[in-house]
Short mmCIF file of C-alpha atoms and ligand atoms in Angstrom, two decimals:
data_model
loop_
_atom_site.label_atom_id
_atom_site.label_comp_id
_atom_site.label_asym_id
_atom_site.label_seq_id
_atom_site.Cartn_x
_atom_site.Cartn_y
_atom_site.Cartn_z
CA MET A 28 112.46 108.37 94.10
CA ASN A 29 110.38 108.07 90.93
CA ALA A 30 109.55 111.24 89.00
CA LEU A 31 107.33 111.97 86.03
CA VAL A 32 108.33 114.70 83.57
CA VAL A 33 105.57 116.13 81.36
CA GLU A 34 107.13 118.62 78.95
CA ASP A 35 106.67 118.96 75.19
CA GLU A 36 110.03 120.67 74.55
CA ARG A 37 111.91 117.44 74.06
CA ASN A 38 115.37 118.89 74.60
CA LEU A 39 114.31 120.36 77.91
CA ALA A 40 112.43 117.20 78.94
CA ASP A 41 115.48 115.08 78.19
CA ALA A 42 117.75 117.52 80.01
CA ILE A 43 115.54 117.36 83.11
CA CYS A 44 115.61 113.54 83.01
CA GLN A 45 119.40 113.67 82.79
CA ILE A 46 119.63 116.05 85.76
CA LEU A 47 117.41 113.68 87.76
CA ALA A 48 119.29 110.58 86.64
CA ASP A 49 122.55 112.15 87.79
CA GLU A 50 120.98 112.41 91.26
CA GLY A 51 119.83 108.78 91.18
CA THR A 52 116.18 109.63 90.54
CA ARG A 53 114.33 107.48 88.04
CA ALA A 54 112.23 109.58 85.69
CA ASP A 55 109.57 108.71 83.12
CA VAL A 56 108.90 111.28 80.45
CA THR A 57 105.98 112.15 78.22
CA TYR A 58 105.52 115.01 75.78
CA ASP A 59 101.76 115.60 75.91
CA GLY A 60 99.03 116.36 78.44
CA PRO A 61 96.61 113.42 78.12
CA THR A 62 99.39 110.81 78.37
CA GLY A 63 100.85 112.76 81.29
CA LEU A 64 97.52 112.64 83.09
CA SER A 65 97.04 108.92 82.64
CA MET A 66 100.61 108.23 83.80
CA ALA A 67 100.21 110.55 86.79
CA ARG A 68 96.93 108.87 87.73
CA THR A 69 98.73 105.58 88.34
CA GLY A 70 99.99 107.17 91.56
CA ASN A 71 103.38 105.59 90.91
CA TYR A 72 105.36 108.83 91.24
CA ASP A 73 106.84 110.74 94.14
CA ALA A 74 106.93 114.00 92.18
CA ILE A 75 105.69 115.38 88.87
CA ILE A 76 107.45 118.08 86.88
CA LEU A 77 104.79 119.61 84.69
CA ASP A 78 104.95 122.18 81.92
CA VAL A 79 101.99 124.58 81.57
CA MET A 80 101.72 124.83 77.78
CA LEU A 81 101.28 121.29 76.48
CA PRO A 82 99.58 119.68 73.48
CA GLY A 83 96.25 117.97 74.14
CA MET A 84 95.65 119.31 77.63
CA ASP A 85 97.48 122.12 79.41
CA GLY A 86 99.29 121.66 82.69
CA LEU A 87 96.68 123.57 84.69
CA GLU A 88 93.88 121.30 83.50
CA LEU A 89 96.08 118.27 84.05
CA VAL A 90 96.79 119.11 87.67
CA ARG A 91 93.13 119.97 88.29
CA GLU A 92 92.04 116.59 86.90
CA LEU A 93 94.73 114.84 88.88
CA ARG A 94 93.59 116.41 92.15
CA ARG A 95 89.96 115.55 91.30
CA SER A 96 91.04 111.90 91.07
CA GLY A 97 92.36 112.18 94.61
CA ILE A 98 96.02 111.91 93.58
CA SER A 99 98.09 114.29 95.66
CA THR A 100 101.56 113.62 94.24
CA PRO A 101 103.61 116.84 94.61
CA VAL A 102 103.60 118.85 91.36
CA LEU A 103 106.27 121.33 90.33
CA MET A 104 104.97 123.46 87.45
CA LEU A 105 107.27 124.87 84.80
CA THR A 106 106.45 127.81 82.63
CA ALA A 107 108.07 130.37 80.40
CA ARG A 108 105.59 132.93 81.66
CA THR A 109 106.46 135.04 84.65
CA SER A 110 103.31 136.93 85.58
CA THR A 111 102.02 136.64 89.11
CA GLN A 112 98.57 135.69 87.78
CA ASP A 113 100.03 132.65 86.00
CA LYS A 114 101.70 131.58 89.20
CA VAL A 115 98.46 132.02 91.16
CA ASN A 116 96.55 130.03 88.53
CA GLY A 117 99.02 127.16 88.80
CA LEU A 118 98.88 127.02 92.57
CA ASP A 119 95.09 127.37 92.57
CA ALA A 120 94.82 124.45 90.16
CA GLY A 121 96.59 122.28 92.71
CA ALA A 122 100.31 122.56 91.94
CA ASP A 123 102.64 122.64 94.94
CA ASP A 124 105.37 124.83 93.54
CA TYR A 125 106.19 126.82 90.46
CA MET A 126 109.38 127.47 88.54
CA THR A 127 110.01 129.83 85.63
CA LYS A 128 112.03 128.69 82.62
CA PRO A 129 114.94 128.90 82.12
CA PHE A 130 116.21 127.56 85.44
CA GLU A 131 119.40 126.17 86.89
CA SER A 132 119.58 122.45 87.60
CA ALA A 133 120.50 123.19 91.23
CA GLU A 134 117.24 125.10 91.67
CA LEU A 135 115.20 122.27 90.14
CA LEU A 136 116.79 119.75 92.50
CA ALA A 137 116.38 121.97 95.55
CA ARG A 138 112.69 122.51 94.82
CA LEU A 139 112.12 118.81 94.27
CA ARG A 140 113.85 117.99 97.53
CA ALA A 141 111.64 120.47 99.36
CA LEU A 142 108.49 119.03 97.75
CA THR A 143 109.25 115.44 98.56
CA ARG A 144 110.78 115.96 101.99
CA ARG A 145 108.78 114.12 104.56
CA THR A 146 108.36 115.62 107.98
CA GLY A 147 107.73 114.12 111.38
CA ASP A 148 108.96 110.63 110.59
CA VAL A 149 110.46 108.77 113.49
CA MET A 150 113.84 107.18 113.01
CA ILE A 151 112.70 103.57 112.74
CA GLU A 152 113.99 102.30 109.44
CA GLU A 153 111.68 99.36 108.78
CA SER A 154 108.18 98.22 109.50
CA THR A 155 107.20 94.56 109.15
CA PHE A 156 104.05 92.45 108.96
CA GLY A 157 104.06 88.74 108.11
CA ASP A 158 106.61 88.24 105.33
CA LEU A 159 106.44 91.91 104.28
CA THR A 160 109.02 94.55 105.15
CA LEU A 161 108.49 98.22 104.42
CA ASP A 162 111.68 100.25 104.21
CA LEU A 163 110.80 103.62 105.73
CA THR A 164 113.75 105.35 104.10
CA THR A 165 113.55 104.13 100.51
CA HIS A 166 109.77 103.36 100.45
CA ASP A 167 110.49 99.89 99.04
CA LEU A 168 108.15 97.06 100.00
CA ARG A 169 109.97 93.73 100.20
CA CYS A 170 109.08 90.08 100.47
CA GLY A 171 112.00 87.67 100.32
CA SER A 172 114.13 88.65 97.33
CA LYS A 173 111.33 90.60 95.61
CA SER A 174 110.75 94.28 96.12
CA VAL A 175 108.63 97.07 94.70
CA HIS A 176 108.76 100.84 95.16
CA LEU A 177 105.76 102.58 96.73
CA SER A 178 104.72 106.11 95.73
CA GLY A 179 104.22 108.74 98.43
CA LYS A 180 100.57 108.02 99.25
CA GLU A 181 100.87 104.26 98.78
CA PHE A 182 103.71 104.35 101.28
CA GLU A 183 101.72 106.37 103.83
CA VAL A 184 98.69 104.05 103.54
CA MET A 185 100.85 100.93 103.83
CA LYS A 186 102.78 102.35 106.76
CA MET A 187 99.55 103.06 108.61
CA LEU A 188 98.16 99.58 107.94
CA MET A 189 101.41 97.96 109.06
CA SER A 190 101.68 100.05 112.20
CA SER A 191 98.11 99.04 113.11
CA SER A 192 99.23 95.42 112.82
CA ALA A 193 96.12 93.22 112.48
CA ARG A 194 93.74 95.87 113.86
CA VAL A 195 91.11 97.40 111.58
CA VAL A 196 91.84 100.85 110.14
CA SER A 197 88.82 102.79 108.87
CA LYS A 198 88.77 104.56 105.51
CA ARG A 199 88.03 107.78 107.39
CA ASP A 200 91.15 107.40 109.54
CA LEU A 201 93.27 106.72 106.46
CA LEU A 202 91.77 109.74 104.73
CA ASN A 203 92.42 112.03 107.69
CA ARG A 204 95.90 110.78 108.48
CA VAL A 205 97.26 110.32 104.96
CA TRP A 206 95.43 113.03 103.01
CA GLY A 207 94.71 115.44 105.88
CA GLY A 208 91.35 116.59 107.21
CA ASN A 209 91.00 119.52 104.82
CA SER A 210 91.80 117.55 101.69
CA GLU A 211 89.27 117.23 98.89
CA ALA A 212 90.17 113.56 98.53
CA SER A 213 87.35 111.13 99.18
CA GLU A 214 87.05 107.55 100.36
CA ASN A 215 87.30 106.62 96.67
CA SER A 216 90.91 107.80 96.81
CA VAL A 217 91.57 105.46 99.72
CA GLU A 218 90.01 102.59 97.76
CA ALA A 219 92.14 103.44 94.72
CA TYR A 220 95.36 103.37 96.76
CA VAL A 221 94.40 100.14 98.52
CA SER A 222 93.88 98.62 95.09
CA PHE A 223 97.34 99.85 93.94
CA LEU A 224 98.83 98.34 97.08
CA ARG A 225 97.09 95.01 96.58
CA LYS A 226 98.67 94.77 93.12
CA LYS A 227 102.09 95.56 94.54
CA ILE A 228 101.72 93.07 97.40
CA LYS A 229 100.75 90.44 94.82
CA HIS A 230 103.74 91.43 92.71
CA VAL A 231 106.18 90.64 95.53
CA GLU A 232 104.35 87.32 96.13
CA SER A 233 103.61 87.98 99.79
CA THR A 234 101.21 85.89 101.89
CA VAL A 235 99.88 89.14 103.37
CA GLN A 236 96.66 90.58 102.06
CA ILE A 237 94.67 93.75 102.72
CA THR A 238 91.25 92.49 103.80
CA THR A 239 88.20 94.73 103.39
CA LEU A 240 85.75 94.64 106.31
CA ARG A 241 82.51 96.04 105.03
CA MET A 242 81.53 99.32 106.73
CA LEU A 243 84.60 99.10 108.97
CA GLY A 244 87.72 99.48 106.92
CA TYR A 245 90.83 97.45 106.22
CA ARG A 246 93.23 95.22 108.02
CA LEU A 247 96.28 93.19 107.13
CA GLU A 248 96.03 89.43 107.30
CA VAL A 249 98.43 86.59 106.59
CA ILE A 250 96.85 84.05 104.24
CA LYS A 251 97.98 80.51 104.95
CA1 CA B 314 105.45 123.68 76.47
#
């Protein structure tokens, strides 16, 4: 799992990274809002731990902007404030859970586990297409000796494309299945994730490509 920590209290930020590292979770850290937003927008994270009071842009605005970009990475908000209204504001802005500082490391880990737990997955451990293998447990995409980690949504999109084999998958189907019918995400979000995936597929030097069929959608193809 890859996590992003956005927290301007450096001691706390570093402590959170250490707690995560002890659990085998890679974490990137930043101490201000605007940098946090641009890092979060890469879609490269499975979870974001986000402070409310931040320099540059507060956590509420950050999560709102993130959701507007169609990025639905789970967000755990941290705050020193305890009022119910603050909690409601955080959840309304698009956060998935909320934790009041100070907290115990066990609570942080339990909440992260709950946020990133995937439900309904069948117990098939790998999906393959051409020279690509998608590990359904670790979310790593492999080709030969090269591998790259996929974030939550990248993984879901790739899994759907692979399970459709060479059949065309429409943007609408991806949107409904990966983001859910009630999501505010748009077809632009699908395009953004397909573009992230294309970069990652290129990175592992696969002969597979995601082909766009105008007005229809996407399908996987092996390029000879
Ligand atoms: Ca702060």
